[in-house]
mmCIF file of C-alpha atoms in Angstrom:
data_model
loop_
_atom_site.group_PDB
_atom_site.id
_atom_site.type_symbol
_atom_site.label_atom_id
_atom_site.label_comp_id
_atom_site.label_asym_id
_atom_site.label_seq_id
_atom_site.Cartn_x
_atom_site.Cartn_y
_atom_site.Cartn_z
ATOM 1 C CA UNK Y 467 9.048 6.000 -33.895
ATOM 2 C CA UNK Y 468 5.930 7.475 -33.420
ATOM 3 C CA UNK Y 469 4.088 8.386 -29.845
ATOM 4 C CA UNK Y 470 1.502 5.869 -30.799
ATOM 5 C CA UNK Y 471 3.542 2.746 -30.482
ATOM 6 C CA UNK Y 472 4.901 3.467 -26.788
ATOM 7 C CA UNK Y 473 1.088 3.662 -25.990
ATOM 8 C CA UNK Y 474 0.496 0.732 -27.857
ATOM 9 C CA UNK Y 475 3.098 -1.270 -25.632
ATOM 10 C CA UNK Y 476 1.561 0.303 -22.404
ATOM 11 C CA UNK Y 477 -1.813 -1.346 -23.241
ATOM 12 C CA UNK Y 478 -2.954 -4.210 -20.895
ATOM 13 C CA UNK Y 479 -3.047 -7.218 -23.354
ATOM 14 C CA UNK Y 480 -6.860 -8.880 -24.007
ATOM 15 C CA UNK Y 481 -8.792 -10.417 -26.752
ATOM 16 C CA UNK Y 482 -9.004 -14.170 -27.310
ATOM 17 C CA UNK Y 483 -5.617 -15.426 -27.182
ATOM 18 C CA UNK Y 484 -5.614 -14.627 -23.752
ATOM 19 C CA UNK Y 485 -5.726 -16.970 -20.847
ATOM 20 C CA UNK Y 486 -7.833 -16.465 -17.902
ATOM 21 C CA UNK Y 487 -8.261 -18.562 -14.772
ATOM 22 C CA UNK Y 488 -11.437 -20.871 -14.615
ATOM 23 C CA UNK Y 489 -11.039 -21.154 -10.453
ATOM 24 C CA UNK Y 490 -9.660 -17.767 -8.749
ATOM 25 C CA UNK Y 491 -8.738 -20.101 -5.811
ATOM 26 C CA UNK Y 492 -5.098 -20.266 -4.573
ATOM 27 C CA UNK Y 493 -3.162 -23.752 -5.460
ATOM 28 C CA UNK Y 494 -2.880 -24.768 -2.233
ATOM 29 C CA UNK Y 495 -6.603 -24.858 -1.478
ATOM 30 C CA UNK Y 496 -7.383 -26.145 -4.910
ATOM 31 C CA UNK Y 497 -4.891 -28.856 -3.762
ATOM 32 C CA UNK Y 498 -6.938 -29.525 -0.746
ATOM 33 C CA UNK Y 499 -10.508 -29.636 -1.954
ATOM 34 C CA UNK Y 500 -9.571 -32.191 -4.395
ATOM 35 C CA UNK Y 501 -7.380 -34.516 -1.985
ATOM 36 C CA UNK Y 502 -10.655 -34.348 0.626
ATOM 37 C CA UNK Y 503 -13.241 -34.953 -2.663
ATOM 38 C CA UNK Y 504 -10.712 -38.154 -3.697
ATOM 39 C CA UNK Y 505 -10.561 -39.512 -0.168
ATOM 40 C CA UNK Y 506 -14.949 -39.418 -0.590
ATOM 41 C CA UNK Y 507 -14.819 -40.759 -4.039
ATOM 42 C CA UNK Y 508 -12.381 -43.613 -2.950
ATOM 43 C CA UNK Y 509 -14.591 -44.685 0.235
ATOM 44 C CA UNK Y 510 -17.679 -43.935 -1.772
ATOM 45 C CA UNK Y 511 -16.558 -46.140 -5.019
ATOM 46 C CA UNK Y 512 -13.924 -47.956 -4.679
ATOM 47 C CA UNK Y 513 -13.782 -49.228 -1.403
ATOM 48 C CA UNK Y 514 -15.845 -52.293 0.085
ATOM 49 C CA UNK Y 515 -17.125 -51.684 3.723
ATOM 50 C CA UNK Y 516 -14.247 -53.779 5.161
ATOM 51 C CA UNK Y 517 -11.871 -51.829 3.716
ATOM 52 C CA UNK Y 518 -13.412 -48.721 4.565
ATOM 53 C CA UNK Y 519 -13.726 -49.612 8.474
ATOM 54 C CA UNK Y 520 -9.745 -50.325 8.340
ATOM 55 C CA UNK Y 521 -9.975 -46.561 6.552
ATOM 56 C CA UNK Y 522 -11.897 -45.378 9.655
ATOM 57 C CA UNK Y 523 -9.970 -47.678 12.215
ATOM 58 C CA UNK Y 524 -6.577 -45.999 11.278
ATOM 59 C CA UNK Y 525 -7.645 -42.060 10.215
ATOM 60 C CA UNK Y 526 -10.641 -41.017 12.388
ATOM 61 C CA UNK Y 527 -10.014 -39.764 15.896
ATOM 62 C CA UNK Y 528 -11.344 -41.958 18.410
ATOM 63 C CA UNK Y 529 -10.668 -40.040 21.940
ATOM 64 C CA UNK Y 530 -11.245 -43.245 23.850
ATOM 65 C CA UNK Y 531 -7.690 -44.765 22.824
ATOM 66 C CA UNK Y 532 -6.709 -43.323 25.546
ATOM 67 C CA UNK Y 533 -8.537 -44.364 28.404
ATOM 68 C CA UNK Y 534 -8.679 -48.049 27.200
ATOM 69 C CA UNK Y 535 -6.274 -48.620 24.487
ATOM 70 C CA UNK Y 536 -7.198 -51.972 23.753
ATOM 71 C CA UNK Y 537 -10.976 -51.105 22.942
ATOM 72 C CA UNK Y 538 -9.862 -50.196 19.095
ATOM 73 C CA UNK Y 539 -7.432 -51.290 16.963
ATOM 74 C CA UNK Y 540 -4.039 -49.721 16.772
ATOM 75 C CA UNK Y 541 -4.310 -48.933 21.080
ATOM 76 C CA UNK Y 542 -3.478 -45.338 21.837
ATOM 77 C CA UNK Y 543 -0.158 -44.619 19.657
ATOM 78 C CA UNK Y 544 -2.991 -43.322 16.699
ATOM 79 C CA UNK Y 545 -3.872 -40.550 18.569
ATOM 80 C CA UNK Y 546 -0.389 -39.200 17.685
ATOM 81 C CA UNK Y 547 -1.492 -38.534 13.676
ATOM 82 C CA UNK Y 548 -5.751 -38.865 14.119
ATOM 83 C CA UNK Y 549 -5.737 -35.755 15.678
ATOM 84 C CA UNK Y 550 -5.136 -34.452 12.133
ATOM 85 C CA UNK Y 551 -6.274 -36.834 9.581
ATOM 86 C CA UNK Y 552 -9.927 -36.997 10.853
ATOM 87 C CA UNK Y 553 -9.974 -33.981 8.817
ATOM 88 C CA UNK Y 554 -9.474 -36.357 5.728
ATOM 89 C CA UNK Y 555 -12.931 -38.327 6.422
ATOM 90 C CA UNK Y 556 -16.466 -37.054 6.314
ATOM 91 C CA UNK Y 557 -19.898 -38.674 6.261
ATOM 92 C CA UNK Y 558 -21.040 -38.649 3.226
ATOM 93 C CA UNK Y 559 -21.418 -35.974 0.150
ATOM 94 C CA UNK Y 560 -23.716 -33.572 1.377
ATOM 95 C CA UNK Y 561 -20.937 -32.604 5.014
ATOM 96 C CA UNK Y 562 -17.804 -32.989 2.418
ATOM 97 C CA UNK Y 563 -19.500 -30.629 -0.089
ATOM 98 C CA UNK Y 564 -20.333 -28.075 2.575
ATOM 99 C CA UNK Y 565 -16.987 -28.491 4.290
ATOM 100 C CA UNK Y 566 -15.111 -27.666 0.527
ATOM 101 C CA UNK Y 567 -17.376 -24.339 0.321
ATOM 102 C CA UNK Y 568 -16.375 -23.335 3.385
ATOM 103 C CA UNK Y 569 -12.943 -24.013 2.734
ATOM 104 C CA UNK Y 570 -12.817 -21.795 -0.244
ATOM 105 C CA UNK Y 571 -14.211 -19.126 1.393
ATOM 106 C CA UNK Y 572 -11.999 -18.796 4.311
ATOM 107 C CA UNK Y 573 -9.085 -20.681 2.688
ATOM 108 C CA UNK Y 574 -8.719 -18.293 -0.146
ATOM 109 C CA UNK Y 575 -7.719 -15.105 1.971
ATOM 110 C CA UNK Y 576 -5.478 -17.041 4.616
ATOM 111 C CA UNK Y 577 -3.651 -18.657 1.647
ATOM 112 C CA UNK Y 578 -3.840 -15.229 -0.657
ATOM 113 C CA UNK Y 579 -2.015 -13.078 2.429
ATOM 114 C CA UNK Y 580 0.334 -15.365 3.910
ATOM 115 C CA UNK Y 581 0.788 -18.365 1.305
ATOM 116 C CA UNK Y 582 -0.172 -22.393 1.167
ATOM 117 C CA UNK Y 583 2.202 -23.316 3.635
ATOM 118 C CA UNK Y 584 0.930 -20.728 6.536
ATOM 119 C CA UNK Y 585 -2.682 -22.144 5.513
ATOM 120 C CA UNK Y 586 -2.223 -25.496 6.043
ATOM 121 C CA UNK Y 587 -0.264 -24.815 9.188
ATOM 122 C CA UNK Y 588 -3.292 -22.834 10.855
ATOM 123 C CA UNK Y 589 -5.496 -25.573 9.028
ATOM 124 C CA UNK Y 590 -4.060 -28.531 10.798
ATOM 125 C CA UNK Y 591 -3.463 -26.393 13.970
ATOM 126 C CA UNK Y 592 -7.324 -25.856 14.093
ATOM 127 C CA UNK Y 593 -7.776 -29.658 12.885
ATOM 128 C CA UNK Y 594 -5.546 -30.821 16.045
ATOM 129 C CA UNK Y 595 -7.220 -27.778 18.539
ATOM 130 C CA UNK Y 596 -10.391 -28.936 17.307
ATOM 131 C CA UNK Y 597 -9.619 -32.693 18.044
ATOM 132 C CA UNK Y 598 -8.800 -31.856 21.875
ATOM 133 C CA UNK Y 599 -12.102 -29.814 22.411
ATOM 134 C CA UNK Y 600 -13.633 -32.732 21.444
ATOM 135 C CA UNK Y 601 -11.936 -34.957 23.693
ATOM 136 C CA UNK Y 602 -12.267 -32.827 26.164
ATOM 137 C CA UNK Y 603 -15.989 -32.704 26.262
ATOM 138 C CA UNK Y 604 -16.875 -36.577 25.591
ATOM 139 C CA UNK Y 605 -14.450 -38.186 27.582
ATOM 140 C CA UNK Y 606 -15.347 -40.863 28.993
ATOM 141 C CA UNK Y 607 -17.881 -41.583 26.001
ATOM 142 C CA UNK Y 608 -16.887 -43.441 23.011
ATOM 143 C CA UNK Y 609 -17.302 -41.380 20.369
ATOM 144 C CA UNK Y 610 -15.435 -41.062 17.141
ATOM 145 C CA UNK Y 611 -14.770 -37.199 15.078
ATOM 146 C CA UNK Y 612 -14.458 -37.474 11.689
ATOM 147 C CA UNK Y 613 -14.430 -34.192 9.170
ATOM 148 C CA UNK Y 614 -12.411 -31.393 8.046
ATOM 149 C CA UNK Y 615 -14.843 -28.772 10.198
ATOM 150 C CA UNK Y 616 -11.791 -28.003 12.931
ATOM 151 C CA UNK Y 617 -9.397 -27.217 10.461
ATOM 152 C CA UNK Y 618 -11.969 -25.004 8.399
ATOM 153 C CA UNK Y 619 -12.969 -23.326 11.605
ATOM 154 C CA UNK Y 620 -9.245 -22.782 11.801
ATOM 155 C CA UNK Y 621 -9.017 -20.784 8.707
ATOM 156 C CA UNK Y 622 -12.522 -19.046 10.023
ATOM 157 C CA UNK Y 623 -11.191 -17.869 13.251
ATOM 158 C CA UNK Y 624 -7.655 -16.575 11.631
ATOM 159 C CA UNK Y 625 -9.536 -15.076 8.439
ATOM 160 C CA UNK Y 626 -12.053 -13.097 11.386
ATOM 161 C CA UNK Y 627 -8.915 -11.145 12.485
ATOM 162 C CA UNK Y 628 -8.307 -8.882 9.154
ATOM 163 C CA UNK Y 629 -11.492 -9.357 6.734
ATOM 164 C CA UNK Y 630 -13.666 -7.184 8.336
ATOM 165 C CA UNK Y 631 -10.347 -3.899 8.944
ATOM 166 C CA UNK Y 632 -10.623 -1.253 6.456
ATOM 167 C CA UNK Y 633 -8.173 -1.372 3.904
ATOM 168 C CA UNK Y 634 -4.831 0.179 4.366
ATOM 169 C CA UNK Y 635 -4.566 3.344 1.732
ATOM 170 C CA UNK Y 636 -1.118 4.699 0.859
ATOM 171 C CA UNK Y 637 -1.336 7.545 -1.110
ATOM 172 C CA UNK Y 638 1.673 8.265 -3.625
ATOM 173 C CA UNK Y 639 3.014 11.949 -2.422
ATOM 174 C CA UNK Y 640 3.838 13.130 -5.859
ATOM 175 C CA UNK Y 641 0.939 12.047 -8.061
ATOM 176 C CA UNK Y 642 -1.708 11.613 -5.510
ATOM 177 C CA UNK Y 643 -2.725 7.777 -6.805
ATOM 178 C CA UNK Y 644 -4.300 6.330 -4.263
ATOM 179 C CA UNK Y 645 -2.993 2.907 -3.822
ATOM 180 C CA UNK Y 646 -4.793 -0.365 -1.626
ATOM 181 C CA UNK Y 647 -1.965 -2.190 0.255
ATOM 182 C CA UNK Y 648 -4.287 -4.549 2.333
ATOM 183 C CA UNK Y 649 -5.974 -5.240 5.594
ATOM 184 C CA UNK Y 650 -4.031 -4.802 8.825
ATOM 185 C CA UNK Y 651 -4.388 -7.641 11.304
ATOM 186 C CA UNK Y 652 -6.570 -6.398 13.762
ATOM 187 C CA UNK Y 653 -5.904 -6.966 17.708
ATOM 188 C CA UNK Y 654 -8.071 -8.933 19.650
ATOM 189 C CA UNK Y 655 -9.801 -5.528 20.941
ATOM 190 C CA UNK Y 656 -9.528 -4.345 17.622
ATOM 191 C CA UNK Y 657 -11.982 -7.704 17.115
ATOM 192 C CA UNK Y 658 -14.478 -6.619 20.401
ATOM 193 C CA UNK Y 659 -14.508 -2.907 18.378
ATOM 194 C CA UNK Y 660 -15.286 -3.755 15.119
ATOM 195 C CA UNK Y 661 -18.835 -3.763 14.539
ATOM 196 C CA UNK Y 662 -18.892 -6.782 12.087
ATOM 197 C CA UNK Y 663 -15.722 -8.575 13.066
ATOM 198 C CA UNK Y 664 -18.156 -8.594 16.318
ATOM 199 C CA UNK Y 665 -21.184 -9.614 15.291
ATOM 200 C CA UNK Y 666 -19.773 -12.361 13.237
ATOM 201 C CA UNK Y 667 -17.850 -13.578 15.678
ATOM 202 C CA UNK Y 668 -20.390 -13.903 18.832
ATOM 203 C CA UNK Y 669 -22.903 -15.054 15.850
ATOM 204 C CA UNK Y 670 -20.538 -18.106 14.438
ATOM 205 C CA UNK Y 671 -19.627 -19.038 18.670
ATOM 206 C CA UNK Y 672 -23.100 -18.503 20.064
ATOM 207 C CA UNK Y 673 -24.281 -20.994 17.064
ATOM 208 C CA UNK Y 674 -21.577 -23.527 17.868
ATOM 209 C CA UNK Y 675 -22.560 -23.397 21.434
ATOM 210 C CA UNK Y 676 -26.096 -24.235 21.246
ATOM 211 C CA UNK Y 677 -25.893 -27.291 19.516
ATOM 212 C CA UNK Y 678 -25.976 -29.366 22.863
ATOM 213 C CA UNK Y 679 -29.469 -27.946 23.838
ATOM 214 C CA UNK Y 680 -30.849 -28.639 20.365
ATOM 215 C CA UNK Y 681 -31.757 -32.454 21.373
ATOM 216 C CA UNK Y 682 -33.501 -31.440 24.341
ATOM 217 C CA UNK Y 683 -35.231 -28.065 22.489
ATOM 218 C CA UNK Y 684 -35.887 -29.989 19.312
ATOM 219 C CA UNK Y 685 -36.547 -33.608 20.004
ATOM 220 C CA UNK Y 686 -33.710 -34.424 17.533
ATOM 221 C CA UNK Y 687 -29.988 -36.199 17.526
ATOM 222 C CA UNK Y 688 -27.913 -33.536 15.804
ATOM 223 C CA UNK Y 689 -24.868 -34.781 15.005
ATOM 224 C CA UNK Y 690 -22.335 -32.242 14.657
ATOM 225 C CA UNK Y 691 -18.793 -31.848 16.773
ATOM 226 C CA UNK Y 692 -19.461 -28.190 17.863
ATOM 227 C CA UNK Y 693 -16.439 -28.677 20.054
ATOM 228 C CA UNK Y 694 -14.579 -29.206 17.316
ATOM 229 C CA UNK Y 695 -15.551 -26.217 15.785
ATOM 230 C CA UNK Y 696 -15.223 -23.836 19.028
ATOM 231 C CA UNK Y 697 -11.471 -25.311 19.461
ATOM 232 C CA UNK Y 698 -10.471 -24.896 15.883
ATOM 233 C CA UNK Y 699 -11.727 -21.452 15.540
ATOM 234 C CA UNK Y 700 -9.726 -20.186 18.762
ATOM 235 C CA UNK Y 701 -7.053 -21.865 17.212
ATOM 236 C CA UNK Y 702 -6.849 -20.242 14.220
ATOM 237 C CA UNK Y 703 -8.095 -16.862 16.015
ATOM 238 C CA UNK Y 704 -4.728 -17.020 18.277
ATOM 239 C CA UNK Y 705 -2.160 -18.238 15.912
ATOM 240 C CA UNK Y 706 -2.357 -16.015 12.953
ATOM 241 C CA UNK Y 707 -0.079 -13.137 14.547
ATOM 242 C CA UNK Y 708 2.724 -15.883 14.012
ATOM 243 C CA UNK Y 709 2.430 -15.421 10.596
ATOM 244 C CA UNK Y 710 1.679 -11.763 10.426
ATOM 245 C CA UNK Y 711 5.491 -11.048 11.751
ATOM 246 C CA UNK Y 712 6.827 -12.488 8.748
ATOM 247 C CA UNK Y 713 4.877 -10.776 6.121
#
């Protein structure tokens, strides 16, 4: 056989026959963007507004269950699973839309460096995290958190801690290729250090923190659970070294 046909075979294979990947997203945030855009469709569509309250009664987080468990349906045992599927309900098109953008932004490298399961872990970790901020802060007001912001702030926080890290270069000792293994997670003052991981950081808090004086500076009722996003991005931001250790 001829030199030419080894070269042949060492060819990557292209032309029309072959397949490529209309979304580069991992399956397990694919899976989630389109469970959160069928929950909207079915309140949206399908739903009548009675059944949609008993949607809201049983899935949103209402913080007040626990000071007087009779106010709402269900009393305070709902807490239990509401801390994580408020995540599951937004108000309306325009904060799911955003929320699913988001997701695949900071969704994509959790999931692509430590798998679907790890993501959804720190996801509902920041959804739950986020929950408690905001029951923390509106206590004894009854106010209700619905939206998958926490858990997205999750991924934001974790994502924070090796995006921004040079990549890790091994360099093969015999040929000299040059080879990208990754990111390394980066320590918290590894975070303070890092010029961007920095800036992005105090940026995306400082933002989130504001949103309370916004009424007063702007005349305006801005409705958006900053809490939740402060908790869930800690969250995330703290638990990701869990998953490093088994990588």
């Amino acid at each position: 056989m001829s030199g030419n046909e080894n070269t042949d075979r060492d060819q990557p294979v292209t032309g029309q026959g072959q397949r490529q990947p209309i979304l580069l997203l991992p399956a397990a945030v694919t899976a989630l963007c389109v469970v959160l855009i069928a929950i909207e469709a079915l309140r949206a569509w399908i739903l009548n507004p009675q059944s949609d309250l008993v949607l809201v009664t049983w899935l949103a987080f209402f913080p007040y269950r626990l000071i007087d468990p009779g106010a709402v349906e269900g009393g305070a045992l709902p807490i239990v699973w509401t801390s994580f599927t408020h995540a599951f309900l937004h108000g309306g098109w325009d904060h799911l839309l955003l929320n699913v953008v988001w997701l695949a932004i900071f969704g994509t490298p959790i999931a692509n460096r430590y798998g679907g399961g790890p993501m959804l872990i720190v996801f509902f970790a920041g959804a739950a995290m986020g929950a408690f901020a905001f029951a923390a802060t509106t206590l004894p007001e009854p106010q209700i958190l619905i939206g998958a912001s926490g858990g997205i702030a999750g991924l934001t926080g974790a994502a924070v801690r090796f995006i921004f890290q040079p990549p890790v270069i091994a360099v093969d000792p015999e040929t000299g290729e040059r080879r990208i293994l990754g990111r390394r997670l980066a320590t918290i003052g590894d975070v303070l250090r890092s010029p961007s991981a920095r800036f992005f950081s105090i940026v995306w808090l400082v933002l989130n923190g504001i949103v309370p004086l916004l009424p007063a500076l702007t005349g305006m009722d801005i409705e958006i659970a900053w809490q939740a996003h402060i908790g869930g991005f800690l969250a995330g931001f703290l638990l990701v070294p869990l998953f490093e250790r088994r990588r």
